[in-house]
Structure formats: structure tokens, C-alpha cells
Coordinates of C-alpha atoms in Angstrom, one line a residue:
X918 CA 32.2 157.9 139.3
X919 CA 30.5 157.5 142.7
X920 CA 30.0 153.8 142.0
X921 CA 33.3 153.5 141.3
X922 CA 34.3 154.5 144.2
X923 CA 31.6 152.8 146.3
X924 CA 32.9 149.3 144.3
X925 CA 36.2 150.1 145.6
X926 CA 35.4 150.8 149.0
X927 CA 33.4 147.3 148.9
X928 CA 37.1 145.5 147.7
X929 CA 38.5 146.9 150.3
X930 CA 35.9 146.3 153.1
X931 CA 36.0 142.4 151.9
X932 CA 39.8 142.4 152.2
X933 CA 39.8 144.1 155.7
X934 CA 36.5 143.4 157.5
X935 CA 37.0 146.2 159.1
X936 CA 35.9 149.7 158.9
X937 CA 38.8 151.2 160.4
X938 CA 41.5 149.0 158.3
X939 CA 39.8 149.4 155.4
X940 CA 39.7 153.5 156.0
X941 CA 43.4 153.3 156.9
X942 CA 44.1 151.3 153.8
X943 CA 42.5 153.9 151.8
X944 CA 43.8 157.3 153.6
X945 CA 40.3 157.4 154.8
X946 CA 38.7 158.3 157.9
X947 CA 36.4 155.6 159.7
X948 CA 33.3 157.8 159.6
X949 CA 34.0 158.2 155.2
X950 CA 34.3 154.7 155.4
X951 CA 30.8 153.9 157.1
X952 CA 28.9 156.5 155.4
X953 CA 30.2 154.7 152.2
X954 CA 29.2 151.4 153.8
X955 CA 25.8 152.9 154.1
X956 CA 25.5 153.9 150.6
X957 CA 26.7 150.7 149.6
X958 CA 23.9 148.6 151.7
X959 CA 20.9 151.1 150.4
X960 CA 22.4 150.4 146.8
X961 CA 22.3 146.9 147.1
X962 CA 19.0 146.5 149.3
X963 CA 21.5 144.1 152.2
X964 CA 23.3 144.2 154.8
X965 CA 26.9 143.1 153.1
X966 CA 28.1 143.1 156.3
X967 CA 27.3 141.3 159.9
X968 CA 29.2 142.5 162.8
X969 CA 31.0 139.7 165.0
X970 CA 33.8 139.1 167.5
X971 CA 36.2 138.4 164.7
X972 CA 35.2 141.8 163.4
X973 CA 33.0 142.3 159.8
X974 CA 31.4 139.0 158.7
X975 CA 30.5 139.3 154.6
X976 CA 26.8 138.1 154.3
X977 CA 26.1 135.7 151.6
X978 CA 25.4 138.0 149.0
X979 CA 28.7 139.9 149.6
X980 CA 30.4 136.7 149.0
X981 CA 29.1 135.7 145.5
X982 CA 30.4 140.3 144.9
X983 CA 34.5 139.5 145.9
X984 CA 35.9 137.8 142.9
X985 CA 33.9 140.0 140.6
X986 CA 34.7 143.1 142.9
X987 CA 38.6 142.8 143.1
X988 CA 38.8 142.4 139.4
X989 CA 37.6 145.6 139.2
X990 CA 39.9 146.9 141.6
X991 CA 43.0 145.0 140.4
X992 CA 42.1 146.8 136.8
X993 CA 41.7 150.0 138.6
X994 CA 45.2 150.1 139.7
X995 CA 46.5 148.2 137.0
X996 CA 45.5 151.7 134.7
X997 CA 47.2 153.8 137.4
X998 CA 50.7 151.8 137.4
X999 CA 53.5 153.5 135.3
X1000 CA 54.2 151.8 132.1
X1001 CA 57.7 153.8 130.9
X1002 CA 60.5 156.3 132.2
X1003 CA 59.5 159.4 133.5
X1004 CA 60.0 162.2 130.8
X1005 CA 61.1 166.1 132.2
X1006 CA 58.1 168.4 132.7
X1007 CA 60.1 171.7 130.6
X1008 CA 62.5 171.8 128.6
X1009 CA 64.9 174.3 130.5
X1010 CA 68.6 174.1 130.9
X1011 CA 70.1 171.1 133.6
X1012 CA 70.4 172.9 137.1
X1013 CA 72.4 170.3 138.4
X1014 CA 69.9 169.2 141.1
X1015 CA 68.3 166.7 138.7
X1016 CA 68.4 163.0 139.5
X1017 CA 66.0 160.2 141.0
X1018 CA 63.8 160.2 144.1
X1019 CA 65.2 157.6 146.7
X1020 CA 62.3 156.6 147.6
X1021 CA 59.0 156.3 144.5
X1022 CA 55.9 157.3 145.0
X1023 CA 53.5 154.5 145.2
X1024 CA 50.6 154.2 142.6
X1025 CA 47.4 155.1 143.5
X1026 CA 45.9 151.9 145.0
X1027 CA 43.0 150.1 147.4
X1028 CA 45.3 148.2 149.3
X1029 CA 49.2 148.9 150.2
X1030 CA 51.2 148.3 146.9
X1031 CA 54.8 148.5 148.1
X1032 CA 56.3 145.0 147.9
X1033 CA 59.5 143.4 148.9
X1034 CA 61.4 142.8 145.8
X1035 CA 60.2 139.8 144.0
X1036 CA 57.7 139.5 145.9
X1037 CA 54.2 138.1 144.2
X1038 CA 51.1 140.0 143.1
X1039 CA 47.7 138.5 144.7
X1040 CA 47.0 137.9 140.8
X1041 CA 50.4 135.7 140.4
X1042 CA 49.6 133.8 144.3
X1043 CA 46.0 133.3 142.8
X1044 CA 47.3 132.2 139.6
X1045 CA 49.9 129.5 141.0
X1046 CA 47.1 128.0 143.4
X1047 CA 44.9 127.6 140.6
X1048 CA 47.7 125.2 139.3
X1049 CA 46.6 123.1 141.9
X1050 CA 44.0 121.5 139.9
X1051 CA 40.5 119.8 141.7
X1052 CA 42.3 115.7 140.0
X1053 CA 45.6 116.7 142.4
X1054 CA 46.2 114.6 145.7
X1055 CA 44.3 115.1 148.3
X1056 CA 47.1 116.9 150.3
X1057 CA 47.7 119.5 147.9
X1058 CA 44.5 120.0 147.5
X1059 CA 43.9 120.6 150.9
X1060 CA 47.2 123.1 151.3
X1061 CA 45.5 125.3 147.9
X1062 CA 43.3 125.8 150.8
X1063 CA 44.7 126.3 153.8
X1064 CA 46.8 128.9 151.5
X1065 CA 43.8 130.3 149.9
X1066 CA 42.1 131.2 153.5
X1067 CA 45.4 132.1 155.3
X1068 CA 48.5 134.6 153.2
X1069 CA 47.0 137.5 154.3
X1070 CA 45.3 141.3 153.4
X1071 CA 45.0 141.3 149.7
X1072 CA 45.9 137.9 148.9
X1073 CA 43.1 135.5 150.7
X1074 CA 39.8 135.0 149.9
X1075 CA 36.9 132.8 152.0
X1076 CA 36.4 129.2 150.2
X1077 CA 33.3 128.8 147.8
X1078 CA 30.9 125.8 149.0
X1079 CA 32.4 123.4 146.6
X1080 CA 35.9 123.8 148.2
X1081 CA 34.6 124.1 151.6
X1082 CA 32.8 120.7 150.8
X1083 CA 36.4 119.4 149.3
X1084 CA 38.1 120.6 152.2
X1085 CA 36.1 118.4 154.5
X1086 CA 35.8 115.1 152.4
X1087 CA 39.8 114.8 152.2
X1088 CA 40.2 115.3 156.6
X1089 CA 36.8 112.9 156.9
X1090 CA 38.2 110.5 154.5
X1091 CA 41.5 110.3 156.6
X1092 CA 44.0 111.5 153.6
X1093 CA 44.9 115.2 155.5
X1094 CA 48.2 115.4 157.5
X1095 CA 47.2 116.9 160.8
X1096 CA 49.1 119.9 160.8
X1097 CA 46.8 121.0 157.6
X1098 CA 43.6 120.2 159.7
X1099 CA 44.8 122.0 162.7
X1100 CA 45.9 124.7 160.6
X1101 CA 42.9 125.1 158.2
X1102 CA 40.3 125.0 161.5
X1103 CA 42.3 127.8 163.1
X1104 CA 42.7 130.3 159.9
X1105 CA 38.8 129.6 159.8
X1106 CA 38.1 130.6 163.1
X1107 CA 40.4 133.2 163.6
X1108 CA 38.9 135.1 160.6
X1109 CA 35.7 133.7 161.3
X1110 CA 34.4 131.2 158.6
X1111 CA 31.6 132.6 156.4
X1112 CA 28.2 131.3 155.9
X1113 CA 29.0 129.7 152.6
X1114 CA 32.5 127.9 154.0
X1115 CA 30.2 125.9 156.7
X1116 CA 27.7 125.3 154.1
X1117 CA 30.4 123.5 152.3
X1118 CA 31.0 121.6 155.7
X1119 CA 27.6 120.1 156.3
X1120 CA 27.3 118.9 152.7
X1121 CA 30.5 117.4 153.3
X1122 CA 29.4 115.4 156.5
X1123 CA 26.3 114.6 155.4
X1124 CA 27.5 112.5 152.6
X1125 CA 30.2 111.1 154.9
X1126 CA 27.9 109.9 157.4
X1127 CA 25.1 109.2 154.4
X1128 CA 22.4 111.1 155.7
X1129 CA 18.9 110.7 154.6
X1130 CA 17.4 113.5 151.9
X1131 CA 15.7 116.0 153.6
X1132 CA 12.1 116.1 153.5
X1133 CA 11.5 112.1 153.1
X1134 CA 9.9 111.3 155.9
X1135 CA 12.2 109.8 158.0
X1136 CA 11.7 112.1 160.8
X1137 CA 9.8 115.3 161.3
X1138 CA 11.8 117.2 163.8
X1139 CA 15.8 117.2 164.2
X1140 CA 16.8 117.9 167.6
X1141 CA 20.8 118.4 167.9
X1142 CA 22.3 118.7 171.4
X1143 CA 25.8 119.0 171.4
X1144 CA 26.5 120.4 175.1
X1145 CA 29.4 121.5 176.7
X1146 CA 30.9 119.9 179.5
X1147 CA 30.8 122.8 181.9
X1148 CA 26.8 122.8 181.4
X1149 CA 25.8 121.3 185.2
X1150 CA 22.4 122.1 184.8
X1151 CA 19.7 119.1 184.4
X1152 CA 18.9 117.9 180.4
X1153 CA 14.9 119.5 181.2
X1154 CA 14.8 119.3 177.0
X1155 CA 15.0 115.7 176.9
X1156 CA 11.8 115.7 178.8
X1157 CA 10.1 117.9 176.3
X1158 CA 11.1 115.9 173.4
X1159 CA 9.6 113.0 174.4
X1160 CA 6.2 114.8 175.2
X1161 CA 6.6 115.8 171.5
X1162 CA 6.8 112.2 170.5
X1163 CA 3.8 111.5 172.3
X1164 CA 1.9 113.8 170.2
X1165 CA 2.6 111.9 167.3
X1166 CA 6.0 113.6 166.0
X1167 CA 9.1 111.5 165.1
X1168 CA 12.1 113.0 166.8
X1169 CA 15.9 112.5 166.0
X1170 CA 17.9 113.7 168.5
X1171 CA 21.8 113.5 168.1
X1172 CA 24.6 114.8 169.9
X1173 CA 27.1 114.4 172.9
X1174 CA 28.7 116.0 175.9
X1175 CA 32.1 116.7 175.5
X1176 CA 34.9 114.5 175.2
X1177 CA 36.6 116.3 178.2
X1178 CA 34.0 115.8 181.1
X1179 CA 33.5 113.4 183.7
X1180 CA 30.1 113.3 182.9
X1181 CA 30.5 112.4 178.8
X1182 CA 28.3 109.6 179.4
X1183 CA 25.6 112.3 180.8
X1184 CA 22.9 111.8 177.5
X1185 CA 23.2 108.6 176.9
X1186 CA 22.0 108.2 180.8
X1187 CA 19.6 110.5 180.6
X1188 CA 18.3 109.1 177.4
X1189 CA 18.2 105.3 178.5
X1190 CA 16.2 106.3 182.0
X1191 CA 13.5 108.3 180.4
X1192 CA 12.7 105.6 178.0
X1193 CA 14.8 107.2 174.5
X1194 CA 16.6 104.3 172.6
X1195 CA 20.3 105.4 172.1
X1196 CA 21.3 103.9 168.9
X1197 CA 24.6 102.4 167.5
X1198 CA 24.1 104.1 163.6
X1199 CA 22.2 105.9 161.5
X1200 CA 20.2 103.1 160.4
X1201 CA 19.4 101.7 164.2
X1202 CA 18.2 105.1 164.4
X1203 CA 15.9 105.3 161.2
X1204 CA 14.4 101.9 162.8
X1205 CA 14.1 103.0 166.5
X1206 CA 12.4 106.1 165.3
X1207 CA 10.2 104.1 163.4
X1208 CA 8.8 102.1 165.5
X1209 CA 9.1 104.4 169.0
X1210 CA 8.6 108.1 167.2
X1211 CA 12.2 109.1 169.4
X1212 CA 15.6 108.1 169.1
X1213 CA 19.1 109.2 170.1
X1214 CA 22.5 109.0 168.1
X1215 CA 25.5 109.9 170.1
X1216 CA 28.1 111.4 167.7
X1217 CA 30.6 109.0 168.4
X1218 CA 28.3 106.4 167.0
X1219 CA 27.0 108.9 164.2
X1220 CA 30.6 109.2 163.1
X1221 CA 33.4 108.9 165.1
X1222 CA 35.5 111.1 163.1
X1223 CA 33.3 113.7 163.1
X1224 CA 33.6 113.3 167.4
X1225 CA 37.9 113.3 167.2
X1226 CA 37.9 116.6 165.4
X1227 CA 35.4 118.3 168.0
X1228 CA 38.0 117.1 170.1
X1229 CA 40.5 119.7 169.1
X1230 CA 39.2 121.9 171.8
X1231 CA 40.9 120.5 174.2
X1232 CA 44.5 121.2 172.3
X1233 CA 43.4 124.5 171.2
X1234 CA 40.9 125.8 173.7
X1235 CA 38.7 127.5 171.2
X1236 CA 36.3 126.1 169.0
X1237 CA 36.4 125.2 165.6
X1238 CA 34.0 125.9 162.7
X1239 CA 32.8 122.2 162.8
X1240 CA 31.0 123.1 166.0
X1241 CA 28.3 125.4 163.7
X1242 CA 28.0 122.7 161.2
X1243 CA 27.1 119.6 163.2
X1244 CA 23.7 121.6 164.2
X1245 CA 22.5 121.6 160.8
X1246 CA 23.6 117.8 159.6
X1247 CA 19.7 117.0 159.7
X1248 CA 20.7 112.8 159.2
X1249 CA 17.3 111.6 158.9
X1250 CA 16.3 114.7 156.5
X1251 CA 13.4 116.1 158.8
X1252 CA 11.7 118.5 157.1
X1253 CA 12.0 120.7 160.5
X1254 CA 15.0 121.3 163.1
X1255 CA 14.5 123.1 166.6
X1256 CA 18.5 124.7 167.5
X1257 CA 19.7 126.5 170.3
X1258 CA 22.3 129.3 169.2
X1259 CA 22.7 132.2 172.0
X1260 CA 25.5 134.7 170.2
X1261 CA 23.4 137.1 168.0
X1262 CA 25.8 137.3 165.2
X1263 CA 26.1 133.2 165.4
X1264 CA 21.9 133.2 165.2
X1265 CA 22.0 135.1 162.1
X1266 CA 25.3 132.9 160.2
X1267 CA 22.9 129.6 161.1
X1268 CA 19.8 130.9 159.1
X1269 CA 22.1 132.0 156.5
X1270 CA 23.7 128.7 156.2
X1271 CA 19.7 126.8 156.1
X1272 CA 19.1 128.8 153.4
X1273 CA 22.0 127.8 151.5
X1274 CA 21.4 124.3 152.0
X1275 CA 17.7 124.5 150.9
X1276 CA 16.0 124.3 154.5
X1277 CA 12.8 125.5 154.8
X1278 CA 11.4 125.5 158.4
X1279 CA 13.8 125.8 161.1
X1280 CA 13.4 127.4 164.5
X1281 CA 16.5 128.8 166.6
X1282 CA 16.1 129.7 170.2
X1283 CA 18.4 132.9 170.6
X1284 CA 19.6 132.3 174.8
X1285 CA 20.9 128.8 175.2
X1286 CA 23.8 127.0 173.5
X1287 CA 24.5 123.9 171.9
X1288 CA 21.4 122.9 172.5
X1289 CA 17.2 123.5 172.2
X1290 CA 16.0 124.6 175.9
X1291 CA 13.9 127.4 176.4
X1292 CA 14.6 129.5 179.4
X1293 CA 11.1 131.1 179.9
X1294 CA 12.4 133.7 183.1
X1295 CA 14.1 135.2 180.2
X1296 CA 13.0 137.1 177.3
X1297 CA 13.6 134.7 174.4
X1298 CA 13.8 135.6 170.8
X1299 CA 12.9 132.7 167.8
X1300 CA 14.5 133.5 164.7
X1301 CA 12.4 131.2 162.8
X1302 CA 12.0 130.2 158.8
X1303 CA 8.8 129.3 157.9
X1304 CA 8.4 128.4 154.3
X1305 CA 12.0 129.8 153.6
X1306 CA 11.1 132.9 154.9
X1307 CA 12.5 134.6 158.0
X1308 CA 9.4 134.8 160.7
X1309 CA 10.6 136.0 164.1
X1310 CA 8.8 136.7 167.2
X1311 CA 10.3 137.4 170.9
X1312 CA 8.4 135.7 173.4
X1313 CA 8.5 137.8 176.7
X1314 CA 10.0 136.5 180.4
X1315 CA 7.9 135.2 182.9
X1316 CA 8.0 136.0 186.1
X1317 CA 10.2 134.4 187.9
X1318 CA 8.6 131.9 190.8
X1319 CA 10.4 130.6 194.0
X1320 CA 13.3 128.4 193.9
X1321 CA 12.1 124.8 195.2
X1322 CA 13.6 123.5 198.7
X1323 CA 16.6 121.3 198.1
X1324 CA 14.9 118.1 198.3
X1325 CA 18.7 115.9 198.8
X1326 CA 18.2 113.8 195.6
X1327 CA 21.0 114.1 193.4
X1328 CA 20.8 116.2 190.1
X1329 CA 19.7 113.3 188.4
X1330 CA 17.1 111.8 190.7
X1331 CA 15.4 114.6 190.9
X1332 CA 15.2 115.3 186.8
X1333 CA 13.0 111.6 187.0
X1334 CA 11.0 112.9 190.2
X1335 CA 9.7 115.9 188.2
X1336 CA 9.0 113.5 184.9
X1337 CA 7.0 111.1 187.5
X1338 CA 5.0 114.0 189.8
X1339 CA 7.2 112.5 192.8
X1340 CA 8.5 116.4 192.8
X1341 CA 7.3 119.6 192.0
X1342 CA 9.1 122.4 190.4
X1343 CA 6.9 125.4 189.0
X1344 CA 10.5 126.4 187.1
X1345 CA 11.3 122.8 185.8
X1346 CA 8.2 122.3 184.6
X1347 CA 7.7 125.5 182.9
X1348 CA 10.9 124.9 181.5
X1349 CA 9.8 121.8 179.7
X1350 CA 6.6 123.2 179.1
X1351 CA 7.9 126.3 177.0
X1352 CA 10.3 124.2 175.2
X1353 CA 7.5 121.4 174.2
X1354 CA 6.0 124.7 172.8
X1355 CA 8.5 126.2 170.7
X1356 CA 9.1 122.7 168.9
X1357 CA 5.3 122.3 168.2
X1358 CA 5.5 125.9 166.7
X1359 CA 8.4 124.7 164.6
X1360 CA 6.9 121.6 163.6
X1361 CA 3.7 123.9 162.4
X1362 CA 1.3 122.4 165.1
X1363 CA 0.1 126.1 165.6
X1364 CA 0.8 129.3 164.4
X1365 CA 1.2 130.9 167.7
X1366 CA 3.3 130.8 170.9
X1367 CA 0.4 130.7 173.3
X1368 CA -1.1 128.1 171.5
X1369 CA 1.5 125.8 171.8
X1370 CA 1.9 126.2 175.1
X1371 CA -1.4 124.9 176.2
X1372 CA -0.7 122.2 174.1
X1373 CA 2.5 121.4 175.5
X1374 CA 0.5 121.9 178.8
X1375 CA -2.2 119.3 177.6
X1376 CA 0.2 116.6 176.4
X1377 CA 2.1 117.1 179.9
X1378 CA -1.0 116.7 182.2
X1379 CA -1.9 113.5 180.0
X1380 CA 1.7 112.1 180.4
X1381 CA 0.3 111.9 184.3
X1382 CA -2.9 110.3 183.5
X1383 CA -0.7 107.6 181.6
X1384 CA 1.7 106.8 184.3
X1385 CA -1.1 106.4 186.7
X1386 CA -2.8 104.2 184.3

């Protein structure tokens, strides 16, 4: 009886993803419901639950519980429902006060089971979307969706990874109206789009853009750096990923800076001056990194629809699930990739989502966004696999040195003076140091931190003995 109870606390807690909703729904109080969410987490030996902005995130293993979960429930109250009319507890003699309540009783129930008349079960809205069969048009389809994400307490569920995938192909392949892509994006990230769901999104863009397997040795290190406009700072990572190139790794970075800025060329600048071949397709990229060991594939070039629906941020200021997936695209299959995800809750969704898509080795810096740059004045956690396993280590702040005397060269100018030695900067440097570091720890160069660093710091000091050659 106490695992009954726990199984229905668990529908609920999936419906709501909230403690307090789910209490409420229930008759409940909050604390019942997180001691039962505790019990539930011990029983099951995981977490079941991830705490976000959006509220309660299910974990993957929650996921693959719900169907089977609100089966059980729906049977549950199913036993409880009345079946005929209501018979007179004794037979005594009419006292004149007999007659019908106005208003019935509700059955006992998980989730609130007063409906307006004629008004749908979940089980019949379920039932008529799976009438929507996987040979309809694409637009239906798509709307068996969109509906399946978005009607509400009791009646959505997330997407599995195949529809997720679905979803994707139809708006890639150009078939969506888009009203059904603005509104699928937004029910996504309003409720906040599971680890499974963007699973199903990468599969889906890596066969649009026909990405390489991963693991075949096209590249040995994927490098995405999808920056936001409103980052002013200098691209210090750039610098780093060409002194990994030097030491014999083959680096695919790919990326861009916001459709928005004034600055949207900013990579491709950065790229061209410090030597990186930007490339016009995946396969200009597979022969660049070939024969130079580093390349970089704007988005627009990697695909351009891909780029438009990023673009949605500017109609909708917020972003859009799409924004996780790109990270983890991998085009040239590298059997390692070194991201840069700062939200702890967002840190823990992209290791979730490299698991389901079979990645092995991955390294995520947990304090900068969008992009791999280590910020060494700050302590920095790595939430790392390493075989498939999880493998984390925190790599404490350093202390922080001097800020360097404006020197009058622009932004830019000065980001080639530090590569040459024509400037100095103890923070630049250390900067581009640390972050040569934690990709030769990804890449498995060395098993520790300190380590890598000197290497980092021996493949920077011969960099100088180059140029002067």
C-alpha cells in the first residue's frame, strides 16, 4: 500500500513538476509531498527530479516511468468512479428531506476530476492524437505534437526521442507552417524541454546537415562557440584552440555570434587573422581540418536553417530549446567535445543528453556560456565523462593579478599583440593557458589538471620560439 501511494505521488509529481502543485492537487501539504519525494528517490537509487527555473525537470529515468506510471493512476481512479445509482443506506420511512446533492462529490482522484460537460478524458485526448498516425502529413504530424506538449495538467506528456527527432526533420525540411514552429519552441521552453526531447533534436540535425559518425576519426576534439552578441569580451579561446592544434589534435570548431550584433562577423575575423580557415561546408571543413589540424564552420554555412531558427530570439526574446542542441551536433563525429554551459541545472541536462546519444568523453566548463573559455580567477567546476562515466573535479581560482595599462589598441589589436608577445597580459595569457588545459584533459592528454597546464604552458612558450623562427 505504501508503494501505491508513492507510484501515485510520482504521476502526480510528473504532471505538475512541482512539489507544491502536486501537494495541492493531492490535498497534501508540500513538506508530505517532499518526504514522499524522498522515499521515492531512495526507492529508485535517482534523483527523478532536477530543479530548474521552469520548476521540476524529470531526469531521464523518470521519463521512460510516466506512461507506465499514469496507467496506473488512470486505473486507480478508474476503480473509485461510480458505476450505478446510489441505493438508500436504511430502509426507514421517506422524511421528506430526501432528494439529490446539487453539487456531487468528486471521486477520489490524483489530479482534479471535475470537467466541463463533454469535456474529454486525458485517455480519449491521448487516444484521438494517436489517430494521427507517424505516414500522416507532415503538418499534422507536427500539430499531434505541439498538442501532445502543450493542453495542459493531466493531459500533456514530454515527447519520446523518436518524435522529438520527427518534430525537427518536418521544420528542417521546410514542410511546418510557422506558427507551429513558434508555437512548439515556446511550449518547450516554457515547460522546459527534457533531456530526451533535445536528444531527439540533435539526431534530427545531424542527419539534416549529414554529420560524420562519431568516433571516425575525422576530428578529435569538437569545439562549439555559439556566443551571444552582448559578449564584448576578446575570443581568448580561439587562441587556445590553435595551441591545441599545434600539439597534434584536430579541432572542429563551429559556431557564430548572433544574428542581432553589429559584430556578427566577430569569429570569422578572428578566425581568418589568427590563421583558422573558415569553411563554406561540412566537407570544406573535413578537408581543412585534414590538412591544417583546425577549421571553423560558421552556422550559417553549417546549415542555414539551422541559423534562421536561432534567430527567433530576436521575435521572442527568450531562447529556444535549439540553443542546447547545437552544442552537442559533433559534425565531424570527434570522439571528444570541450562545452561551455554556466546554469547548473543546464550542466547537468547536457550530460544527460551525451549519454543518450552514446557520447563517451565530454568535458563541460560550469562558468562561461555558449562557449569553451576558462575563467581561471574563478573557481571552475568540469563536469566531465570519461569513458561514459561522470568524472568531475573543481579546479580552484587563482589569484587575481593586476589589470594591464590600457595600451590604446583596439579590442582586437590587442587579442593579436598578446598571440605575437608585442603585449603582455598575466590574465590573457592565463586565460588561454587554463583553457589549452582543460581541452588537453578532455582529449585524455593527462589525467590531471596541473598536468595539463604545464603542457599548455610548454606548447605556448614554443608558439614564441616559432614566430621568432
Amino acid at each position: 500500500m505504501g508503494r501505491l501511494r508513492l507510484l501515485l505521488a510520482l504521476d502526480t509529481l510528473l504532471r505538475e513538476n512541482s512539489v507544491s502543485r502536486a501537494a495541492a492537487s493531492v490535498g497534501l501539504q508540500p513538506s508530505a509531498m517532499s518526504r514522499l519525494l524522498s522515499q521515492l528517490r531512495e526507492e529508485y537509487g535517482d534523483p527523478l527530479f532536477l530543479r530548474t527555473g521552469h520548476g521540476l525537470r524529470p531526469t531521464p529515468f523518470a521519463e521512460t516511468l510516466r506512461l507506465r506510471v499514469r496507467a496506473l493512476a488512470a486505473e486507480t481512479e478508474a476503480l473509485f468512479e461510480r458505476t450505478g445509482p446510489a441505493t438508500a443506506a436504511n430502509p426507514q420511512e421517506p422524511s421528506g428531506w430526501e432528494g439529490a446533492g446539487l453539487i456531487a462529490a468528486p471521486p477520489l482522484a490524483v489530479r482534479p476530476s471535475l470537467m466541463l460537460d463533454g469535456e474529454p478524458t486525458p485517455e480519449a485526448f491521448a487516444a484521438k492524437l494517436a489517430r494521427i498516425g507517424d505516414d500522416a502529413a507532415p503538418q499534422r504530424r507536427l500539430a499531434r505534437s505541439i498538442a501532445t506538449i502543450g493542453t495542459g495538467a493531466g493531459r500533456s506528456r514530454p515527447l519520446s526521442e523518436a518524435e522529438a527527432e520527427d518534430a525537427l526533420t518536418i521544420i528542417l525540411a521546410g514542410e511546418a507552417d510557422p506558427v507551429q514552429i513558434g508555437a512548439l519552441m515556446a511550449a518547450l521552453q516554457y515547460r522546459g524541454a527534457t533531456a530526451v526531447e533535445i536528444a531527439g533534436f540533435v539526431r534530427a540535425i545531424r542527419r539534416h546537415v549529414g554529420a560524420v559518425a562519431a568516433g571516425s576519426g575525422a576530428a578529435d576534439l569538437d569545439w562549439p562557440c555559439y556566443l551571444s552578441p552582448k559578449l564584448k569580451t576578446a575570443p581568448w579561446f580561439l587562441h587556445a584552440a590553435r595551441l591545441v592544434a599545434r600539439a597534434g589534435y584536430r579541432v572542429m570548431l563551429h559556431g557564430h555570434y548572433g544574428q542581432e550584433s553589429a559584430e556578427r562577423g566577430k569569429l570569422e575575423i578572428a578566425a581568418a587573422r589568427n590563421g583558422i580557415t573558415v569553411c563554406a561546408s561540412l566537407e570544406d571543413a573535413n578537408a581543412v581540418l585534414a590538412r591544417t589540424g583546425i577549421a571553423y564552420l560558421p552556422l550559417p554555412a553549417l546549415s542555414p536553417q539551422i541559423f534562421r531558427l536561432l534567430g527567433l530570439y530576436g521575435l521572442m526574446e527568450m531562447r529556444i530549446p535549439l540553443g542546447s542542441a547545437v552544442h552537442l551536433i559533433n559534425p565531424l563525429g570527434a570522439r571528444t567535445s570541450l562545452l561551455g554551459v554556466a546554469n547548473s541545472a543546464a550542466r547537468t541536462l547536457s550530460r544527460d543528453i551525451a549519454l543518450l546519444l552514446g557520447v563517451k568523453d565530454l568535458t563541460i566548463l560550469g562558468n562561461t556560456r555558449d562557449h569553451a573559455e576558462f575563467t581561471p580567477y574563478r573557481q571552475t567546476p568540469l563536469f566531465r565523462l570519461v569513458g561514459g562515466e561522470p568524472a568531475d573535479l573543481v579546479v580552484p581560482a587563482l589569484p587575481t593579478p593586476p589589470a594591464e595599462a590600457r595600451t590604446g589598441l583596439s579590442t582586437r589589436e590587442y587579442w593579436e599583440a598578446v598571440w605575437t608577445g608585442a603585449a603582455r597580459d598575466e590574465r590573457a595569457e592565463t586565460t588561454i593557458l587554463t583553457t589549452t588545459a582543460a581541452a588537453l584533459l578532455s582529449l585524455g592528454n593527462t589525467s590531471d589538471f596541473e598536468t595539463a597546464c604545464e603542457a599548455a604552458r610548454a606548447l605556448w612558450t614554443g608558439r614564441s620560439r616559432q614566430m621568432a623562427r
